[in-house]
Short mmCIF file of C-alpha atoms in Angstrom, two decimals:
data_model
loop_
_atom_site.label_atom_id
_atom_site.label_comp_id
_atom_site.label_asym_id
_atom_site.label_seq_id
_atom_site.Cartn_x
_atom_site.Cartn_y
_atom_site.Cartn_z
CA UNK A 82 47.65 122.22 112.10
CA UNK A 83 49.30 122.94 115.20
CA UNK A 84 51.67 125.50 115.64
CA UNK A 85 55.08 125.56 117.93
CA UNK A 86 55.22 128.52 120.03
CA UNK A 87 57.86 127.50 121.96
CA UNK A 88 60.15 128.20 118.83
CA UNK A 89 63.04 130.56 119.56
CA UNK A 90 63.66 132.22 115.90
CA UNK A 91 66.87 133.90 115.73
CA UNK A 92 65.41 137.39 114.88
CA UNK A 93 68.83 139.38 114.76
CA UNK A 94 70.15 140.80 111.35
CA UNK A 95 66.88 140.89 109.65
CA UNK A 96 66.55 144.56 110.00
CA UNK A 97 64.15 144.02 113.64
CA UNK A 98 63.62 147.53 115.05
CA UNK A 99 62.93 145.07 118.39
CA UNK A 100 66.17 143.19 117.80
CA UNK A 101 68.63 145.09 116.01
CA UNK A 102 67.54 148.46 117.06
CA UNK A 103 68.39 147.49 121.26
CA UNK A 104 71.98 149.19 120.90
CA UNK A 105 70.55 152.33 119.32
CA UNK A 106 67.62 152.69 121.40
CA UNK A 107 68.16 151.85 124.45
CA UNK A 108 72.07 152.00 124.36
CA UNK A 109 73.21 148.15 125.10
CA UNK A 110 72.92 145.04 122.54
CA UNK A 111 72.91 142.66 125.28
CA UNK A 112 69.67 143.39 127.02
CA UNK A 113 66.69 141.49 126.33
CA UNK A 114 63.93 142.58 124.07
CA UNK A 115 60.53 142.90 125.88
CA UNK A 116 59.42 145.93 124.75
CA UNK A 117 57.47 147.01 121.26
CA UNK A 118 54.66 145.69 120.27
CA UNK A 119 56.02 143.33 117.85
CA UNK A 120 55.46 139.17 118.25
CA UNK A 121 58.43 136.96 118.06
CA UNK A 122 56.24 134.08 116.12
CA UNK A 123 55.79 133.55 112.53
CA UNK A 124 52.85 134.41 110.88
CA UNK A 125 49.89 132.06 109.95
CA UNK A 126 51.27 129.11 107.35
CA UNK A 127 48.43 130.19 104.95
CA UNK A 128 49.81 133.70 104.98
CA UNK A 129 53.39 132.38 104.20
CA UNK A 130 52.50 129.82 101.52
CA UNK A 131 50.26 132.85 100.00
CA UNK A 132 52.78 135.19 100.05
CA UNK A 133 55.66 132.50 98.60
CA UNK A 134 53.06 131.59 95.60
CA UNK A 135 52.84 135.63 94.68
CA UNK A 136 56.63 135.90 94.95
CA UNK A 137 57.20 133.29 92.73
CA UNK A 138 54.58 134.90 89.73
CA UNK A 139 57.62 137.30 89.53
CA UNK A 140 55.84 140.43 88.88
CA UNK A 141 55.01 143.05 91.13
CA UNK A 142 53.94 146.26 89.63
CA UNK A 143 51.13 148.60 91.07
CA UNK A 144 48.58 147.00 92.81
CA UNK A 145 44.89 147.02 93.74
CA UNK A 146 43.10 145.75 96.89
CA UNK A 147 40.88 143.41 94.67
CA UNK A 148 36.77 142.67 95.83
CA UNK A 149 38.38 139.28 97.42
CA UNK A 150 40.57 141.80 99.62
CA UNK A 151 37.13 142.99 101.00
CA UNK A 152 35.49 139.90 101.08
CA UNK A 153 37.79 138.69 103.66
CA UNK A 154 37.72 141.85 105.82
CA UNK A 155 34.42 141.90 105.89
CA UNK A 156 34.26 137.97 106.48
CA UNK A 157 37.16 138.47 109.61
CA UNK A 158 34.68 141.17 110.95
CA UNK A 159 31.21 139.52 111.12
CA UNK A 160 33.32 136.19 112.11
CA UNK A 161 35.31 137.40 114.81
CA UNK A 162 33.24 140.36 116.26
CA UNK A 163 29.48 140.16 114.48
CA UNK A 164 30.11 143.76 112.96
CA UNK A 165 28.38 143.99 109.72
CA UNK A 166 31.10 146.30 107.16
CA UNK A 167 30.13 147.20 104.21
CA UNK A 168 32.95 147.40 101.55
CA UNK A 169 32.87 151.06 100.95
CA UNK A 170 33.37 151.95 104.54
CA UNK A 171 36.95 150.23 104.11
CA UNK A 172 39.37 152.91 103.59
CA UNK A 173 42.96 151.97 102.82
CA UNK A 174 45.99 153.79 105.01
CA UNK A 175 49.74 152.17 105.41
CA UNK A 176 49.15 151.96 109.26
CA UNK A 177 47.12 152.87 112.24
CA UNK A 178 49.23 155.62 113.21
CA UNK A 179 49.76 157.35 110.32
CA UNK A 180 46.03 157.14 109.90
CA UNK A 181 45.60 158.98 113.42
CA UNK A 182 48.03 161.65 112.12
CA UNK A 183 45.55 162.40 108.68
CA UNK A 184 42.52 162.02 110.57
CA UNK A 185 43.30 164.57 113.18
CA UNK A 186 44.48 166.85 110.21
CA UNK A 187 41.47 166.70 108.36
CA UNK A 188 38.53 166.58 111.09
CA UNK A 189 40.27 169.68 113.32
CA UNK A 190 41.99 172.94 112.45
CA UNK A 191 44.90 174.23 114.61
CA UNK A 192 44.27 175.01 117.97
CA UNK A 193 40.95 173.27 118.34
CA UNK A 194 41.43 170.21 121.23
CA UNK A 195 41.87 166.37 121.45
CA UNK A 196 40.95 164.09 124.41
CA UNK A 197 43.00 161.12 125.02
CA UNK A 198 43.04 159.16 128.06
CA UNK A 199 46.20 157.90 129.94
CA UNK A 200 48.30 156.45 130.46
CA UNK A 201 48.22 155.69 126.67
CA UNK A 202 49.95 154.79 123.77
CA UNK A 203 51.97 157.49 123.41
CA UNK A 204 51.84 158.38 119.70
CA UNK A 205 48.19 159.33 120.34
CA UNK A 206 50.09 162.56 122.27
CA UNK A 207 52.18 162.90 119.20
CA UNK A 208 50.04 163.10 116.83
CA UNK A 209 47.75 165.92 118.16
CA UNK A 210 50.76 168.09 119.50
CA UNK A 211 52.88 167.77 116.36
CA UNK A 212 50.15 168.76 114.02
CA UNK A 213 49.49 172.09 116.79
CA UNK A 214 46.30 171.02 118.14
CA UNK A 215 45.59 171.07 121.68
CA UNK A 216 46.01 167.45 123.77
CA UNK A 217 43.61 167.61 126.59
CA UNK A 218 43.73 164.48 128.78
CA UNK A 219 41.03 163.01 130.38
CA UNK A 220 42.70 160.52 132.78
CA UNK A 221 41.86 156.82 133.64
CA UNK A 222 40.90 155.74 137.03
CA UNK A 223 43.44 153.44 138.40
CA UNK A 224 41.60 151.15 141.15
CA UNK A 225 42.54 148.38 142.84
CA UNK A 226 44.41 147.28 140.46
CA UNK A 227 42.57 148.27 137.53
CA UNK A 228 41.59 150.50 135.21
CA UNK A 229 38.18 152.56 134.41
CA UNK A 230 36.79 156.03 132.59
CA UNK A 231 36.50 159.03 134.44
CA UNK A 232 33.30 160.14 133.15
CA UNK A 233 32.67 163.34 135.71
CA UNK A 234 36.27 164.34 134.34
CA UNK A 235 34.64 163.78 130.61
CA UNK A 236 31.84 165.86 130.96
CA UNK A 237 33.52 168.63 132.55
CA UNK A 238 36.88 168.41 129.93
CA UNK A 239 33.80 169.10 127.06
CA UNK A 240 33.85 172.55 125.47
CA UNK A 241 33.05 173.62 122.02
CA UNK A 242 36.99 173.87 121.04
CA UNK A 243 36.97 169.40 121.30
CA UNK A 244 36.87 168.59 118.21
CA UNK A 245 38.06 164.49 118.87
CA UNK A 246 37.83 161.59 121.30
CA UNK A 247 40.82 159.31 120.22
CA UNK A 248 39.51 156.23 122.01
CA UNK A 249 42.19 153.02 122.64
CA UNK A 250 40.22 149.99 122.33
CA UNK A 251 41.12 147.99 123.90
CA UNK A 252 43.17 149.57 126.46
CA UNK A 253 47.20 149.96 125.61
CA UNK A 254 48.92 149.49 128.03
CA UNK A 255 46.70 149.64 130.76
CA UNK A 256 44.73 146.32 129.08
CA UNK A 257 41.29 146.95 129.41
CA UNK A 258 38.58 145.41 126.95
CA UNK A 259 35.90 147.85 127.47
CA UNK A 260 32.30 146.69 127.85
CA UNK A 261 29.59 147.76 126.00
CA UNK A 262 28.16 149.78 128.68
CA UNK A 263 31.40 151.81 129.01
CA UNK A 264 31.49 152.44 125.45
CA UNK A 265 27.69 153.75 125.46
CA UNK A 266 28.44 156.07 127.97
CA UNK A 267 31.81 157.27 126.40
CA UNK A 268 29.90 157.59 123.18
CA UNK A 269 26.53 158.88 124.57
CA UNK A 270 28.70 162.35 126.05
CA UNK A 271 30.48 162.71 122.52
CA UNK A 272 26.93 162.93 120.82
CA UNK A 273 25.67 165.16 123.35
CA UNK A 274 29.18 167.92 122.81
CA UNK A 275 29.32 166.80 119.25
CA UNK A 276 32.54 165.28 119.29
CA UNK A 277 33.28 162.97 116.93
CA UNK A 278 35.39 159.59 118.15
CA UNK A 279 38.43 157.79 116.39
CA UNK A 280 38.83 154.65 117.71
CA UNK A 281 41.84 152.54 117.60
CA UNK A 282 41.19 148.81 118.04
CA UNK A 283 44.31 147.30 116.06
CA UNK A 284 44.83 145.14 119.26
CA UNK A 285 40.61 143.86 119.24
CA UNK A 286 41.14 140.66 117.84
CA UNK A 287 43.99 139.77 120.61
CA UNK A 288 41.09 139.27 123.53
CA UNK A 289 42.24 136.88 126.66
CA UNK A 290 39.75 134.50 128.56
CA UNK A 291 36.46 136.03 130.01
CA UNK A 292 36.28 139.29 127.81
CA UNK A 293 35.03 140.39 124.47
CA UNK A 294 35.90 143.18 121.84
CA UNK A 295 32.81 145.22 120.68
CA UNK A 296 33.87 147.61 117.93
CA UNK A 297 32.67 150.99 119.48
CA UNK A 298 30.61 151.18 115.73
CA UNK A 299 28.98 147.99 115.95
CA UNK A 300 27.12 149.48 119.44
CA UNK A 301 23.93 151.86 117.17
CA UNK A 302 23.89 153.30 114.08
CA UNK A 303 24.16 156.99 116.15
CA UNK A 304 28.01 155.82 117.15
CA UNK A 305 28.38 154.59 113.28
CA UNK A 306 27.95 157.79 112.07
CA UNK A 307 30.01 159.53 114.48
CA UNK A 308 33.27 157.37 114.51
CA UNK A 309 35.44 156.32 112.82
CA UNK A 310 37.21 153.00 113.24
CA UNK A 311 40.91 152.01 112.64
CA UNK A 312 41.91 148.72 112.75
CA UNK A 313 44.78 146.31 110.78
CA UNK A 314 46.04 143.00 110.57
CA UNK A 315 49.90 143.96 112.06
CA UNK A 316 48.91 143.02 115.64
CA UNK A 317 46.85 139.96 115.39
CA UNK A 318 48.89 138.45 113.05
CA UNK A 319 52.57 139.60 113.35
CA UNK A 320 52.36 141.92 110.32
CA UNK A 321 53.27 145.28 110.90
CA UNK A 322 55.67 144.90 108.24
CA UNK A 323 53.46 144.92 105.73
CA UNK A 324 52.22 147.85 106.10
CA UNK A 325 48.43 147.72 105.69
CA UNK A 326 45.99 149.02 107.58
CA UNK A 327 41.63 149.03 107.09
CA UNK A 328 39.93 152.71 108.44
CA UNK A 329 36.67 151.95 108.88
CA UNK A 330 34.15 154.87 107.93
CA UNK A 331 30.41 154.42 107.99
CA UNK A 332 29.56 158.22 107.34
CA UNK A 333 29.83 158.77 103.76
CA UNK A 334 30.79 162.66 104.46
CA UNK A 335 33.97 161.84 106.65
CA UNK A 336 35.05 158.73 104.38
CA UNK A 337 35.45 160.87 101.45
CA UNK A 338 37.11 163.73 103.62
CA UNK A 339 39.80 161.20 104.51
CA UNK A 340 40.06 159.67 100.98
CA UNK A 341 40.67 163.05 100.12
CA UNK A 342 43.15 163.28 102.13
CA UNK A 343 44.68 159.80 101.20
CA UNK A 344 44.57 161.12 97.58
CA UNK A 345 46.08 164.83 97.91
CA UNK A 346 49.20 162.87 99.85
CA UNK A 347 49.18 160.18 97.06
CA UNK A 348 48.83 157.49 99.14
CA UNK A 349 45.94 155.45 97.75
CA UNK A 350 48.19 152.86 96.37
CA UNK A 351 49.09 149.92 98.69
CA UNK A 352 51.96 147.08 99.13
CA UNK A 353 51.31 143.89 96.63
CA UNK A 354 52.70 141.48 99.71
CA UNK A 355 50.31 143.64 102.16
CA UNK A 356 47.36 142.70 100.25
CA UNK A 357 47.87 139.49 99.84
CA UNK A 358 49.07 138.58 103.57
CA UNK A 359 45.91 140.33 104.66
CA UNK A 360 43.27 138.29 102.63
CA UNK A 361 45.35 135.28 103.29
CA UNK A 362 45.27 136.06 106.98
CA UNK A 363 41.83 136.72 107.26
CA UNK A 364 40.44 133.68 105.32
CA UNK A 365 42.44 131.38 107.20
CA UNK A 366 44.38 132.68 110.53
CA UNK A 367 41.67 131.33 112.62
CA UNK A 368 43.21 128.60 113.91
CA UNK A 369 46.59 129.92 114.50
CA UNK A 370 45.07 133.38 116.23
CA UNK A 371 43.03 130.57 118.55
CA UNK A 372 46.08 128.73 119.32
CA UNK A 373 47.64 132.01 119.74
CA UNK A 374 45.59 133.27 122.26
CA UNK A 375 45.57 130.15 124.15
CA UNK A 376 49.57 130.32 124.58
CA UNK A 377 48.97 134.21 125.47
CA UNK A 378 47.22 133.34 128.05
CA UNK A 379 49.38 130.76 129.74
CA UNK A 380 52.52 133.50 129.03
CA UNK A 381 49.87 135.46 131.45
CA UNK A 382 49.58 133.31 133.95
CA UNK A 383 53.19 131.89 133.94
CA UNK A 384 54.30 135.71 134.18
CA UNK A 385 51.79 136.56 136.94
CA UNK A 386 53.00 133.62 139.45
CA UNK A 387 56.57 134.40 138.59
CA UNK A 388 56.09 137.56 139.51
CA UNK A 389 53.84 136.91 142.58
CA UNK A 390 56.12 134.30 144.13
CA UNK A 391 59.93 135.68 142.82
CA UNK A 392 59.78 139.61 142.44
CA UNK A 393 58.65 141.64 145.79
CA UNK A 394 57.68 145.18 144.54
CA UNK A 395 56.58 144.38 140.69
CA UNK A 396 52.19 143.63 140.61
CA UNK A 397 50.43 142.96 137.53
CA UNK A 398 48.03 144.35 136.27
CA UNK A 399 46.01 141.32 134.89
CA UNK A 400 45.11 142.61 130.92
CA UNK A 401 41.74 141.77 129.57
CA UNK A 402 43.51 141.86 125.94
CA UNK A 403 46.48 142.78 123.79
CA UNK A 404 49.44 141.08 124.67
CA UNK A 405 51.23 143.92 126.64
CA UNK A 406 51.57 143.64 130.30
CA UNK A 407 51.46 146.68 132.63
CA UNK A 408 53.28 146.17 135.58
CA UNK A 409 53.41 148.63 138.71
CA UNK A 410 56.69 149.31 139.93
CA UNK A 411 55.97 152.15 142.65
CA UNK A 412 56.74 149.86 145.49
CA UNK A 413 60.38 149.67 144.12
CA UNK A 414 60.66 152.96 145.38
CA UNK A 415 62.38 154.61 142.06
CA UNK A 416 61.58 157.36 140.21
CA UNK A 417 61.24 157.73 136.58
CA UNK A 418 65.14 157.73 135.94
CA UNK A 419 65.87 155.68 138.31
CA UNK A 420 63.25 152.35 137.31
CA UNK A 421 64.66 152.76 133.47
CA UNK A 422 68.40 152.47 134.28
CA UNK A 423 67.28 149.74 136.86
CA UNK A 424 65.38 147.85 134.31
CA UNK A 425 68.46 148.36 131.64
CA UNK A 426 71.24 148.58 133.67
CA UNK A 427 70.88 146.38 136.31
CA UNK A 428 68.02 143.82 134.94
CA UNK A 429 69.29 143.68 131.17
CA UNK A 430 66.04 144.32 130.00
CA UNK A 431 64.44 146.79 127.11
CA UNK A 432 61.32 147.27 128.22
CA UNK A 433 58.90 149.91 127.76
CA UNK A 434 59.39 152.79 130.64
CA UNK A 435 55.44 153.39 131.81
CA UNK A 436 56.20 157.55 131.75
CA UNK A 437 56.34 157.48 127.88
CA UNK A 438 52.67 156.55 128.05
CA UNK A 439 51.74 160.42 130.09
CA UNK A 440 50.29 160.82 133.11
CA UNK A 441 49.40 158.27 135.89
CA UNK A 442 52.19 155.79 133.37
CA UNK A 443 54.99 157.01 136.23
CA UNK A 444 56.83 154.12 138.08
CA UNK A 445 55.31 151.41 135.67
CA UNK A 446 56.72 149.47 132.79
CA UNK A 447 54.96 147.95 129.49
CA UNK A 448 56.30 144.33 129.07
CA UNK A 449 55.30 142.41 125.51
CA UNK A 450 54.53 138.97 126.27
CA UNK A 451 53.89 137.56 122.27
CA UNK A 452 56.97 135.85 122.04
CA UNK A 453 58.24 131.93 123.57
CA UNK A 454 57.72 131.60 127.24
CA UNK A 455 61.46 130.82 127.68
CA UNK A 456 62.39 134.27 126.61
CA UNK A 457 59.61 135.26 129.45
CA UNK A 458 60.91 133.36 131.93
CA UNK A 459 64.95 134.52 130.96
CA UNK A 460 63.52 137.97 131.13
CA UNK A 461 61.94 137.61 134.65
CA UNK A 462 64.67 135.70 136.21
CA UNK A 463 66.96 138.93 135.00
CA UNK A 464 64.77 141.37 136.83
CA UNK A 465 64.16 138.90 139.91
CA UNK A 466 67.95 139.12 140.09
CA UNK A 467 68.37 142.86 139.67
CA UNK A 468 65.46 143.29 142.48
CA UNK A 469 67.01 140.69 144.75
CA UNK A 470 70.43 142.24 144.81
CA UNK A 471 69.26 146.01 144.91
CA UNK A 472 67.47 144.81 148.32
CA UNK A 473 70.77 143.08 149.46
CA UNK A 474 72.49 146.40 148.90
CA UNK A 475 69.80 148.40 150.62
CA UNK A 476 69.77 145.95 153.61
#
């Protein structure tokens, strides 16, 4: 079938921490939501006529992810990405980042050190500092408009007190789909300082034009045994609701350390609708992800020329996947405080402020392109406005 889009759903009053959160968060209910990472498009029909048919049984007591729940993760992996899972490596958590939180608890003791690499999503900084272990960053290159490792800074960031690599792939915000090559060396110097690497790729099915997703697991059986891979269905498909999430473990020694874990906190149980939106999704969201990502990409390249031709200042930074965009402000010539009461004050927009993300994220913004290109183009024409009459002030 083919799916609309375009559609403008009237998201207020549904509880919508992107919606009905604006006032709270950001301080105005009139601005414009472009910020978390939350789509503004209805899920898959299959998932909605699957979940209608279980509400209607009537029942919904504790339940079981049953062997059709793995069947279809494991059919969604080898389909989408050629990674061969095996069903006990699938480890149940209610999301990605609570999953990041556990992980870092059980595989570190306080005071032993994390590398992340911003700018990044920022709960990777939260989780490490909240649970008192060390964050030590390891910085992305930011060239010519793009974004790579720093592998010298790696190397030289190793000591025996890094315990984790928490690896964002692909890249939020910055966009990147890493290749294989960058992966092999990332992985190659965590082998060699025995460091083991949690990888987050809850955004690797959402993959624009030219690029591909390789699980960092999928690359040799060496990086299999020394990662651990967290992925979910919220992203792709809309569903972060649901809350259901698949941690991928290969090493049998670390999978039952974090089921462990998932059983000392009592959280082994997981939602009835969550199960069955996932298997729904991943037996037959294929067409509406492919659709999907077709419309992402013309939100890309409606946004880039917009941008290019109506706001002097703002440049894109052209993302490989996800469907975040990270634009650099610096030629606006604000600071931190200054761009986020521009972009909310002055634009009308709630966007993500590019600081939040840590170092090198200064004087950029995180815009979320998933929802109908009118809302896009409403957004754009408020910040093409904003710019236009700051400059008429200046001049």
């Amino acid at each position: 079938m083919r799916y609309d889009f375009d559609k403008v759903i009237n998201r207020l009053n549904t509880a919508s921490v992107k919606w009905d959160e604006v006032d709270r968060i950001f301080g105005d209910k009139d601005l414009l939501p472009l910020w978390v990472a939350d789509m503004d498009f209805q899920v898959p029909a299959p998932v909605t006529d699957a979940l209608r048919a279980r509400v209607e049984h009537g029942i919904f007591g504790y339940t079981e992810r049953p062997e059709s729940y793995y069947e279809a993760v494991i059919g969604w992996m080898e389909r989408r990405h050629q990674w061969s899972v095996q069903k006990e490596w699938i480890c149940h958590c209610p999301g990605v980042v609570p999953a990041l939180s556990y992980l870092v608890q059980v595989f570190t003791q306080p005071g032993d050190k994390v590398i992340i690499q911003p700018p990044v999503y920022h709960p990777f900084t939260s989780v490490v500092a909240d649970n008192g272990r060390e964050v030590v960053h390891n910085p992305l290159k930011y060239e010519q408009g793009r974004y790579f490792m720093d592998f010298e800074d790696l190397r030289q960031k190793m000591d025996p007190s890094v315990k984790l690599l928490i690896l964002c792939n692909p890249h939020n915000p910055g966009g990147r789909v890493w290749t294989k090559e960058e992966l092999t060396e990332l992985g190659n110097i965590c082998l060699e300082n025995n460091v083991m690497v949690i990888s987050d790729e809850i955004h690797g099915d959402l993959i624009l034009k030219g690029h591909k997703h390789i699980p960092f697991a999928a690359i040799s059986e060496e990086f299999a045994q020394n990662s651990i891979i967290c992925t979910a269905p919220s992203k792709t498909f809309n569903m972060a609701g649901m809350q259901t999430s698949n941690i991928i473990i290969p090493n049998q020694e670390y999978r039952e350390a974090f089921q462990k874990m998932m059983s000392t906190l009592v959280l082994r149980m997981t939602n009835t609708f969550g199960v069955v939106a996932t298997e729904a999704a991943y037996r037959h969201g294929d067409e509406w992800l492919d659709q999907l990502l077709v419309y992402l990409q013309g939100n890309l390249d409606f946004l880039t020329e917009y941008i290019e031709t109506h706001i002097k200042g703002i440049k894109v930074i052209q993302p490989e996947g996800t469907y975040l965009v990270w634009l650099d402000c610096r030629e606006l010539g604000m600071d931190t405080k200054g761009l986020q009461e521009f972009m909310g004050k002055q634009a009308k927009v709630a966007v993500n402020q590019g600081h939040v993300f840590g170092p090198g994220g200064e004087q950029f913004i995180r815009l979320n392109m998933a929802c109908p290109r009118s809302l896009i183009e409403e957004g754009l024409e408020r910040i093409a406005k904003a710019v236009s009459s700051c400059r008429s002030v200046a001049n």
